[in-house]
Amino acid sequence: MAQTMRAIQIDTYGDESVVKFRTVPIPGIATDEVLVRLHYAGINFMDIHTRQGKYRTSRTYAVSVPTTLGMEGAGVIEAVGAKVEGLRPGQRVAYCLSWGTYADYAAVPAWRVVPLPDGIALPLAAAALFQGLTAHYLVHDVGRLGPSTTCLIHAASGATAQIMIQMAAARGATVLATTSTEEKAAVARTRGASHVFPYADFAERARAATQGRGVDVVLDAIGAPTFRESLRAIARKGLMVAYGSVGGSVRDIDPIELGEAGSIFLVRPRLADYSEDAATIRRRAGDVFDLLEDGKLTIDVAGVYDFADVLTAHRRLESRTMVGKPVLQIAV
Ligand SMILES: NC(=O)c1ccc[n+]([C@@H]2O[C@H](COP(=O)([O-])OP(=O)(O)OC[C@H]3O[C@@H](n4cnc5c(N)ncnc54)[C@H](OP(=O)(O)O)[C@@H]3O)[C@@H](O)[C@H]2O)c1
């Protein structure tokens, strides 16, 4: 095995100019870690946010510089630490929320690693895990969506949103969705949304589609541009799930607004708190993989990018033209 590897790193936070392509030593592993030879990394908004320093004061996602970017990957176990049980070299695995996947190898806490069923290809695994686990906890545990519930999912062609639409519809919920183009709306309908509309006047449209009542749950990844109108789309005592802020953070909420909107509940959940141990991760991932293998869930790999082209993928995410989930090809 080689002693060095390629890695895409940052030493400081900032714009794209801080991203460095380097040759560095292959990491050693602690007794509770595994060394993964990465074949694909998931490419996420979180990687851009990491570069920009949005997690610099985060306790949930304590990422400090210098660091290797990327926190989702799929590959093959190369070595296991002395205390690791149930995992072995040669096993195909995926994981997320462990930084350093934009590299040939990564040392990963064993509890985060999920063995892959034979039917799940490595690029699909790299595209599926982070948003699959996220959609799973948002639909099942936070939104508690099921028969006789209605939800409104923003940015409906986004990677997380597409999975949520399918999971919510499969559980019998009525899914309303917003998106910015007709092409993206068609994707949302294919995934199972029964009403898809543009952002203009979406609260009014959501109320019209629910006989004036409003939806039980809004799932909002956009943030400031949609936050206040989302409150107006929600039924009395309903739930506002602010799970992302691709359009900018909400910084000025007064709790009285939740009261005025009809005693609305507001939550800003994070996957870390819903994937807190190996059993929870494997249970959620098992559900996602079962749905994929049974043909009940579709996850589009929106593009496979060469290692050198990672910033092209970041730019496409930011330009809002990506439909589905991009992955970075590492092993060739
Ligand atoms: N809380 C959690 O546990 C958790 C977990 C995973 C991801 N997230 C967050 O959820 C958000 C979405 O992630 P994702 O992977 O699903 O995203 P994605 O696939 O890249 O989708 C983003 C979509 O957001 C819409 N959008 C609206 N305003 C935008 C803007 N200013 N820039 C870019 N896109 C914009 C676009 O759809 P339209 O053109 O249709 O509007 C775009 O397709 C991110 O903020 C991510 O960090 C949170």
Short mmCIF file of C-alpha atoms and ligand atoms in Angstrom, two decimals:
data_model
loop_
_atom_site.label_atom_id
_atom_site.label_comp_id
_atom_site.label_asym_id
_atom_site.label_seq_id
_atom_site.Cartn_x
_atom_site.Cartn_y
_atom_site.Cartn_z
CA MET A 1 0.00 0.00 0.00
CA ALA A 2 1.19 3.51 -0.84
CA GLN A 3 2.27 5.79 2.02
CA THR A 4 0.77 8.97 0.62
CA MET A 5 -2.59 9.95 -0.84
CA ARG A 6 -4.42 12.81 -2.53
CA ALA A 7 -6.56 15.08 -0.35
CA ILE A 8 -8.58 18.26 -0.92
CA GLN A 9 -7.94 20.47 2.09
CA ILE A 10 -8.43 23.91 3.58
CA ASP A 11 -6.14 25.66 6.07
CA THR A 12 -8.35 28.74 6.43
CA TYR A 13 -12.00 29.54 5.76
CA GLY A 14 -12.96 31.56 2.72
CA ASP A 15 -13.87 31.48 -0.96
CA GLU A 16 -12.77 28.79 -3.44
CA SER A 17 -9.18 30.06 -3.40
CA VAL A 18 -8.62 28.44 0.02
CA VAL A 19 -9.18 24.93 -1.43
CA LYS A 20 -5.85 23.07 -1.89
CA PHE A 21 -5.19 19.83 -3.77
CA ARG A 22 -2.39 18.09 -1.86
CA THR A 23 -0.39 14.90 -1.42
CA VAL A 24 -0.38 13.95 2.28
CA PRO A 25 0.39 10.89 4.42
CA ILE A 26 -2.32 8.20 4.64
CA PRO A 27 -3.87 8.58 8.12
CA GLY A 28 -3.19 6.07 10.86
CA ILE A 29 -6.16 4.58 12.71
CA ALA A 30 -7.05 4.54 16.39
CA THR A 31 -8.18 1.29 17.98
CA ASP A 32 -11.87 2.18 17.45
CA GLU A 33 -11.49 3.32 13.83
CA VAL A 34 -11.38 1.75 10.39
CA LEU A 35 -9.31 2.87 7.41
CA VAL A 36 -11.56 3.24 4.36
CA ARG A 37 -10.22 3.29 0.80
CA LEU A 38 -12.69 5.78 -0.65
CA HIS A 39 -14.18 5.14 -4.09
CA TYR A 40 -16.79 7.93 -4.09
CA ALA A 41 -17.56 10.93 -1.89
CA GLY A 42 -20.96 12.60 -1.67
CA ILE A 43 -20.82 16.28 -2.64
CA ASN A 44 -22.97 18.43 -0.37
CA PHE A 45 -23.85 22.00 0.52
CA MET A 46 -22.30 21.15 3.87
CA ASP A 47 -18.89 20.98 2.16
CA ILE A 48 -19.33 24.52 0.85
CA HIS A 49 -20.53 25.66 4.27
CA THR A 50 -17.49 23.99 5.88
CA ARG A 51 -15.16 25.87 3.52
CA GLN A 52 -16.96 29.12 4.30
CA GLY A 53 -16.51 28.59 8.06
CA LYS A 54 -20.19 28.24 8.95
CA TYR A 55 -19.34 25.52 11.47
CA ARG A 56 -16.41 27.34 13.04
CA THR A 57 -18.31 27.79 16.33
CA SER A 58 -20.53 24.71 16.04
CA ARG A 59 -20.54 22.19 18.84
CA THR A 60 -22.67 19.71 16.86
CA TYR A 61 -20.32 19.78 13.89
CA ALA A 62 -17.02 20.76 15.43
CA VAL A 63 -14.90 21.15 12.30
CA SER A 64 -11.73 23.17 12.67
CA VAL A 65 -9.01 24.00 10.16
CA PRO A 66 -6.81 22.59 8.79
CA THR A 67 -9.16 19.87 7.55
CA THR A 68 -9.82 17.65 4.58
CA LEU A 69 -13.20 18.49 3.05
CA GLY A 70 -16.06 16.04 2.49
CA MET A 71 -18.09 14.25 5.12
CA GLU A 72 -19.87 11.50 3.17
CA GLY A 73 -18.25 8.60 1.37
CA ALA A 74 -18.38 5.02 0.16
CA GLY A 75 -15.54 2.59 -0.33
CA VAL A 76 -13.83 -0.53 0.94
CA ILE A 77 -12.34 -1.16 4.37
CA GLU A 78 -8.56 -1.41 4.17
CA ALA A 79 -7.75 -1.96 7.86
CA VAL A 80 -9.57 -2.15 11.20
CA GLY A 81 -8.46 -0.95 14.64
CA ALA A 82 -7.71 -3.45 17.40
CA LYS A 83 -10.99 -2.86 19.25
CA VAL A 84 -13.31 -2.86 16.22
CA GLU A 85 -15.82 -5.70 16.07
CA GLY A 86 -18.05 -6.80 13.21
CA LEU A 87 -16.17 -5.04 10.43
CA ARG A 88 -13.36 -6.51 8.33
CA PRO A 89 -10.95 -5.53 5.54
CA GLY A 90 -12.49 -5.92 2.09
CA GLN A 91 -16.01 -4.98 3.24
CA ARG A 92 -17.92 -2.40 1.15
CA VAL A 93 -19.14 0.41 3.41
CA ALA A 94 -20.55 3.94 3.47
CA TYR A 95 -20.67 6.63 6.15
CA CYS A 96 -21.34 10.31 6.73
CA LEU A 97 -20.70 13.09 9.26
CA SER A 98 -17.02 12.15 9.53
CA TRP A 99 -14.88 14.73 7.74
CA GLY A 100 -12.13 13.87 5.25
CA THR A 101 -13.89 12.04 2.38
CA TYR A 102 -12.37 14.20 -0.38
CA ALA A 103 -9.28 11.95 -0.21
CA ASP A 104 -8.08 8.49 -1.22
CA TYR A 105 -8.28 7.18 2.36
CA ALA A 106 -9.96 8.21 5.59
CA ALA A 107 -9.78 7.05 9.21
CA VAL A 108 -13.39 6.75 10.36
CA PRO A 109 -14.96 5.97 13.77
CA ALA A 110 -16.21 2.40 13.31
CA TRP A 111 -19.63 3.18 14.81
CA ARG A 112 -20.43 5.52 11.91
CA VAL A 113 -19.73 2.91 9.23
CA VAL A 114 -22.55 0.98 7.54
CA PRO A 115 -21.82 -2.24 5.59
CA LEU A 116 -23.49 -2.18 2.16
CA PRO A 117 -25.88 -4.79 0.82
CA ASP A 118 -24.67 -6.41 -2.45
CA GLY A 119 -27.38 -4.62 -4.46
CA ILE A 120 -26.20 -1.11 -3.53
CA ALA A 121 -23.44 0.18 -5.83
CA LEU A 122 -20.76 2.42 -4.34
CA PRO A 123 -21.73 5.61 -6.23
CA LEU A 124 -25.35 5.17 -5.17
CA ALA A 125 -24.26 4.60 -1.57
CA ALA A 126 -22.21 7.82 -1.64
CA ALA A 127 -25.25 9.67 -2.99
CA ALA A 128 -27.78 8.08 -0.66
CA LEU A 129 -26.53 8.02 2.90
CA PHE A 130 -26.47 11.62 4.14
CA GLN A 131 -29.74 12.73 2.53
CA GLY A 132 -31.30 9.28 3.04
CA LEU A 133 -30.68 9.36 6.80
CA THR A 134 -31.80 12.99 6.88
CA ALA A 135 -35.04 12.35 5.01
CA HIS A 136 -35.68 9.33 7.21
CA TYR A 137 -35.44 11.19 10.53
CA LEU A 138 -37.30 14.25 9.21
CA VAL A 139 -40.23 12.22 7.87
CA HIS A 140 -40.44 9.60 10.63
CA ASP A 141 -39.27 11.31 13.81
CA VAL A 142 -39.57 15.07 13.38
CA GLY A 143 -42.50 15.48 10.96
CA ARG A 144 -44.17 12.20 12.00
CA LEU A 145 -45.80 12.09 8.60
CA GLY A 146 -48.37 9.43 7.86
CA PRO A 147 -51.97 8.92 6.77
CA SER A 148 -54.19 11.98 7.25
CA THR A 149 -51.22 14.36 7.56
CA THR A 150 -50.30 17.02 5.03
CA CYS A 151 -46.88 18.54 4.48
CA LEU A 152 -45.28 21.21 2.33
CA ILE A 153 -41.75 20.48 1.14
CA HIS A 154 -39.73 23.36 -0.32
CA ALA A 155 -37.05 23.04 -3.01
CA ALA A 156 -38.74 19.83 -4.03
CA SER A 157 -36.15 18.66 -6.55
CA GLY A 158 -33.32 18.94 -4.01
CA ALA A 159 -31.54 15.78 -2.93
CA THR A 160 -33.12 15.59 0.54
CA ALA A 161 -36.52 16.82 -0.65
CA GLN A 162 -36.83 14.17 -3.38
CA ILE A 163 -36.30 11.41 -0.82
CA MET A 164 -38.68 13.03 1.69
CA ILE A 165 -41.44 13.28 -0.91
CA GLN A 166 -41.15 9.57 -1.66
CA MET A 167 -40.99 8.51 2.00
CA ALA A 168 -43.86 10.78 3.07
CA ALA A 169 -46.09 9.73 0.16
CA ALA A 170 -45.31 6.05 0.83
CA ARG A 171 -46.43 6.54 4.43
CA GLY A 172 -49.76 7.94 3.23
CA ALA A 173 -49.14 11.66 3.76
CA THR A 174 -50.38 14.25 1.27
CA VAL A 175 -47.35 16.07 -0.10
CA LEU A 176 -47.41 19.65 -1.39
CA ALA A 177 -44.20 21.00 -2.86
CA THR A 178 -42.58 24.19 -4.15
CA THR A 179 -39.81 24.54 -6.68
CA SER A 180 -38.41 27.13 -9.08
CA THR A 181 -38.82 25.63 -12.55
CA GLU A 182 -41.31 23.48 -14.44
CA GLU A 183 -38.59 20.87 -15.07
CA LYS A 184 -38.02 20.55 -11.31
CA ALA A 185 -41.78 20.49 -10.70
CA ALA A 186 -42.07 17.50 -13.02
CA VAL A 187 -39.45 15.68 -10.92
CA ALA A 188 -41.39 16.44 -7.73
CA ARG A 189 -44.62 15.08 -9.25
CA THR A 190 -42.84 11.93 -10.38
CA ARG A 191 -41.60 11.40 -6.83
CA GLY A 192 -45.15 11.58 -5.45
CA ALA A 193 -46.06 15.20 -4.68
CA SER A 194 -49.76 15.75 -5.36
CA HIS A 195 -49.60 19.57 -5.61
CA VAL A 196 -46.50 21.35 -6.91
CA PHE A 197 -46.37 25.11 -7.26
CA PRO A 198 -43.85 27.95 -7.69
CA TYR A 199 -42.74 30.01 -4.69
CA ALA A 200 -44.96 33.00 -5.49
CA ASP A 201 -47.86 33.09 -3.01
CA PHE A 202 -47.11 29.55 -1.84
CA ALA A 203 -48.85 30.01 1.54
CA GLU A 204 -52.08 31.01 -0.18
CA ARG A 205 -51.77 28.06 -2.59
CA ALA A 206 -51.08 25.65 0.27
CA ARG A 207 -54.15 26.91 2.15
CA ALA A 208 -56.26 26.62 -1.01
CA ALA A 209 -55.09 23.02 -1.45
CA THR A 210 -56.05 22.20 2.17
CA GLN A 211 -59.52 23.81 2.24
CA GLY A 212 -58.11 26.83 4.06
CA ARG A 213 -56.71 24.83 6.98
CA GLY A 214 -53.00 24.92 6.14
CA VAL A 215 -50.54 22.03 6.23
CA ASP A 216 -49.53 20.12 9.35
CA VAL A 217 -45.81 20.37 8.63
CA VAL A 218 -43.54 22.54 6.50
CA LEU A 219 -40.09 21.11 5.69
CA ASP A 220 -37.91 24.08 4.73
CA ALA A 221 -34.27 23.86 3.57
CA ILE A 222 -34.18 27.38 2.14
CA GLY A 223 -34.26 29.60 5.23
CA ALA A 224 -34.76 33.36 5.23
CA PRO A 225 -36.49 33.72 1.81
CA THR A 226 -39.29 31.25 2.70
CA PHE A 227 -39.40 31.24 6.51
CA ARG A 228 -42.15 33.77 7.28
CA GLU A 229 -44.46 32.78 4.47
CA SER A 230 -44.03 29.16 5.58
CA LEU A 231 -45.47 30.10 8.98
CA ARG A 232 -48.56 31.36 7.15
CA ALA A 233 -48.92 28.04 5.30
CA ILE A 234 -49.12 25.99 8.52
CA ALA A 235 -52.30 24.87 10.27
CA ARG A 236 -52.99 25.89 13.88
CA LYS A 237 -50.58 24.07 16.25
CA GLY A 238 -48.65 22.75 13.24
CA LEU A 239 -44.90 22.28 12.88
CA MET A 240 -42.25 24.36 11.11
CA VAL A 241 -39.13 22.27 10.38
CA ALA A 242 -36.29 24.62 9.41
CA TYR A 243 -33.68 22.03 8.44
CA GLY A 244 -31.46 24.09 6.11
CA SER A 245 -30.60 27.58 4.95
CA VAL A 246 -29.36 27.44 1.36
CA GLY A 247 -31.00 30.80 0.74
CA GLY A 248 -29.68 32.48 3.94
CA SER A 249 -30.14 32.09 7.69
CA VAL A 250 -33.11 33.38 9.67
CA ARG A 251 -31.65 35.67 12.32
CA ASP A 252 -34.57 37.71 13.59
CA ILE A 253 -37.38 35.48 14.85
CA ASP A 254 -39.44 36.72 17.78
CA PRO A 255 -41.32 33.82 19.48
CA ILE A 256 -44.53 35.87 19.46
CA GLU A 257 -44.62 35.34 15.68
CA LEU A 258 -45.12 31.62 16.32
CA GLY A 259 -48.07 32.48 18.56
CA GLU A 260 -49.58 34.82 15.98
CA ALA A 261 -49.22 32.14 13.30
CA GLY A 262 -51.41 29.78 15.35
CA SER A 263 -49.26 28.43 18.21
CA ILE A 264 -46.82 26.92 15.74
CA PHE A 265 -43.97 24.65 16.88
CA LEU A 266 -40.56 25.49 15.43
CA VAL A 267 -37.61 23.13 15.28
CA ARG A 268 -34.13 23.45 13.76
CA PRO A 269 -33.09 19.77 13.76
CA ARG A 270 -29.75 18.25 12.84
CA LEU A 271 -28.90 14.78 11.60
CA ALA A 272 -26.19 14.43 14.27
CA ASP A 273 -28.88 14.32 16.96
CA TYR A 274 -30.86 11.69 15.06
CA SER A 275 -27.89 9.45 14.20
CA GLU A 276 -26.30 9.37 17.61
CA ASP A 277 -25.21 5.73 17.76
CA ALA A 278 -24.41 2.77 15.51
CA ALA A 279 -27.78 1.09 16.03
CA THR A 280 -29.71 4.22 14.96
CA ILE A 281 -27.52 4.79 11.90
CA ARG A 282 -27.82 1.16 10.81
CA ARG A 283 -31.60 1.10 11.38
CA ARG A 284 -32.15 4.21 9.25
CA ALA A 285 -29.63 3.15 6.58
CA GLY A 286 -31.20 -0.32 6.49
CA ASP A 287 -34.60 1.21 5.74
CA VAL A 288 -33.11 3.39 2.99
CA PHE A 289 -31.23 0.49 1.38
CA ASP A 290 -34.30 -1.80 1.58
CA LEU A 291 -36.44 0.83 -0.16
CA LEU A 292 -33.78 1.26 -2.86
CA GLU A 293 -33.40 -2.48 -3.42
CA ASP A 294 -37.19 -2.96 -3.53
CA GLY A 295 -37.52 -0.22 -6.16
CA LYS A 296 -39.65 1.89 -3.80
CA LEU A 297 -37.13 4.72 -3.59
CA THR A 298 -35.31 6.45 -6.44
CA ILE A 299 -32.16 8.48 -5.82
CA ASP A 300 -30.65 10.16 -8.85
CA VAL A 301 -26.89 10.46 -9.03
CA ALA A 302 -26.96 13.88 -10.69
CA GLY A 303 -23.38 13.72 -11.88
CA VAL A 304 -20.10 11.89 -11.25
CA TYR A 305 -17.30 14.46 -10.97
CA ASP A 306 -13.57 13.81 -11.32
CA PHE A 307 -11.46 14.51 -8.26
CA ALA A 308 -9.99 17.61 -9.92
CA ASP A 309 -13.45 18.97 -10.77
CA VAL A 310 -14.93 19.20 -7.29
CA LEU A 311 -15.28 22.98 -7.43
CA THR A 312 -17.28 22.69 -10.64
CA ALA A 313 -19.78 20.58 -8.72
CA HIS A 314 -19.84 23.10 -5.85
CA ARG A 315 -20.58 25.88 -8.32
CA ARG A 316 -23.45 23.93 -9.84
CA LEU A 317 -24.94 23.36 -6.38
CA GLU A 318 -24.74 27.07 -5.67
CA SER A 319 -26.14 27.97 -9.11
CA ARG A 320 -29.31 26.05 -8.28
CA THR A 321 -29.12 24.04 -11.51
CA MET A 322 -28.45 20.63 -9.94
CA VAL A 323 -31.35 18.21 -9.81
CA GLY A 324 -30.46 15.30 -7.55
CA LYS A 325 -27.15 14.48 -5.90
CA PRO A 326 -23.59 14.77 -7.26
CA VAL A 327 -20.73 12.47 -6.26
CA LEU A 328 -16.97 12.74 -6.52
CA GLN A 329 -15.15 9.80 -8.10
CA ILE A 330 -12.01 9.02 -6.16
CA ALA A 331 -10.78 5.50 -7.03
CA VAL A 332 -10.45 5.00 -10.79
N1 LIG B 1 -30.59 19.62 9.22
C1 LIG B 1 -30.11 18.52 8.67
O1 LIG B 1 -30.04 17.46 9.31
C2 LIG B 1 -29.65 18.58 7.25
C3 LIG B 1 -29.22 17.41 6.60
C4 LIG B 1 -28.90 17.48 5.24
C5 LIG B 1 -28.94 18.71 4.56
N2 LIG B 1 -29.30 19.82 5.26
C6 LIG B 1 -29.36 21.12 4.60
O2 LIG B 1 -30.48 21.14 3.73
C7 LIG B 1 -30.21 22.02 2.68
C8 LIG B 1 -30.53 21.34 1.37
O3 LIG B 1 -29.65 20.26 1.18
P1 LIG B 1 -29.80 19.31 -0.08
O4 LIG B 1 -28.59 18.45 -0.14
O5 LIG B 1 -31.11 18.66 -0.09
O6 LIG B 1 -29.73 20.43 -1.24
P2 LIG B 1 -29.80 20.38 -2.78
O7 LIG B 1 -30.09 19.04 -3.33
O8 LIG B 1 -28.58 21.02 -3.29
O9 LIG B 1 -31.06 21.31 -3.08
C9 LIG B 1 -31.01 22.65 -2.91
C10 LIG B 1 -32.22 23.28 -3.60
O10 LIG B 1 -32.55 24.43 -2.87
C11 LIG B 1 -33.19 25.35 -3.71
N3 LIG B 1 -32.67 26.68 -3.45
C12 LIG B 1 -33.41 27.73 -3.05
N4 LIG B 1 -32.65 28.80 -2.88
C13 LIG B 1 -31.38 28.45 -3.20
C14 LIG B 1 -30.15 29.14 -3.22
N5 LIG B 1 -30.05 30.43 -2.87
N6 LIG B 1 -29.04 28.48 -3.61
C15 LIG B 1 -29.11 27.20 -3.95
N7 LIG B 1 -30.25 26.45 -3.93
C16 LIG B 1 -31.39 27.09 -3.57
C17 LIG B 1 -32.99 24.89 -5.14
O11 LIG B 1 -34.23 24.36 -5.61
P3 LIG B 1 -35.29 25.33 -6.33
O12 LIG B 1 -34.58 25.93 -7.49
O13 LIG B 1 -36.41 24.45 -6.70
O14 LIG B 1 -35.68 26.36 -5.29
C18 LIG B 1 -31.96 23.77 -5.00
O15 LIG B 1 -32.15 22.78 -5.97
C19 LIG B 1 -28.77 22.50 2.86
O16 LIG B 1 -28.79 23.73 3.57
C20 LIG B 1 -28.17 21.46 3.75
O17 LIG B 1 -27.09 21.96 4.50
C21 LIG B 1 -29.67 19.77 6.56
#
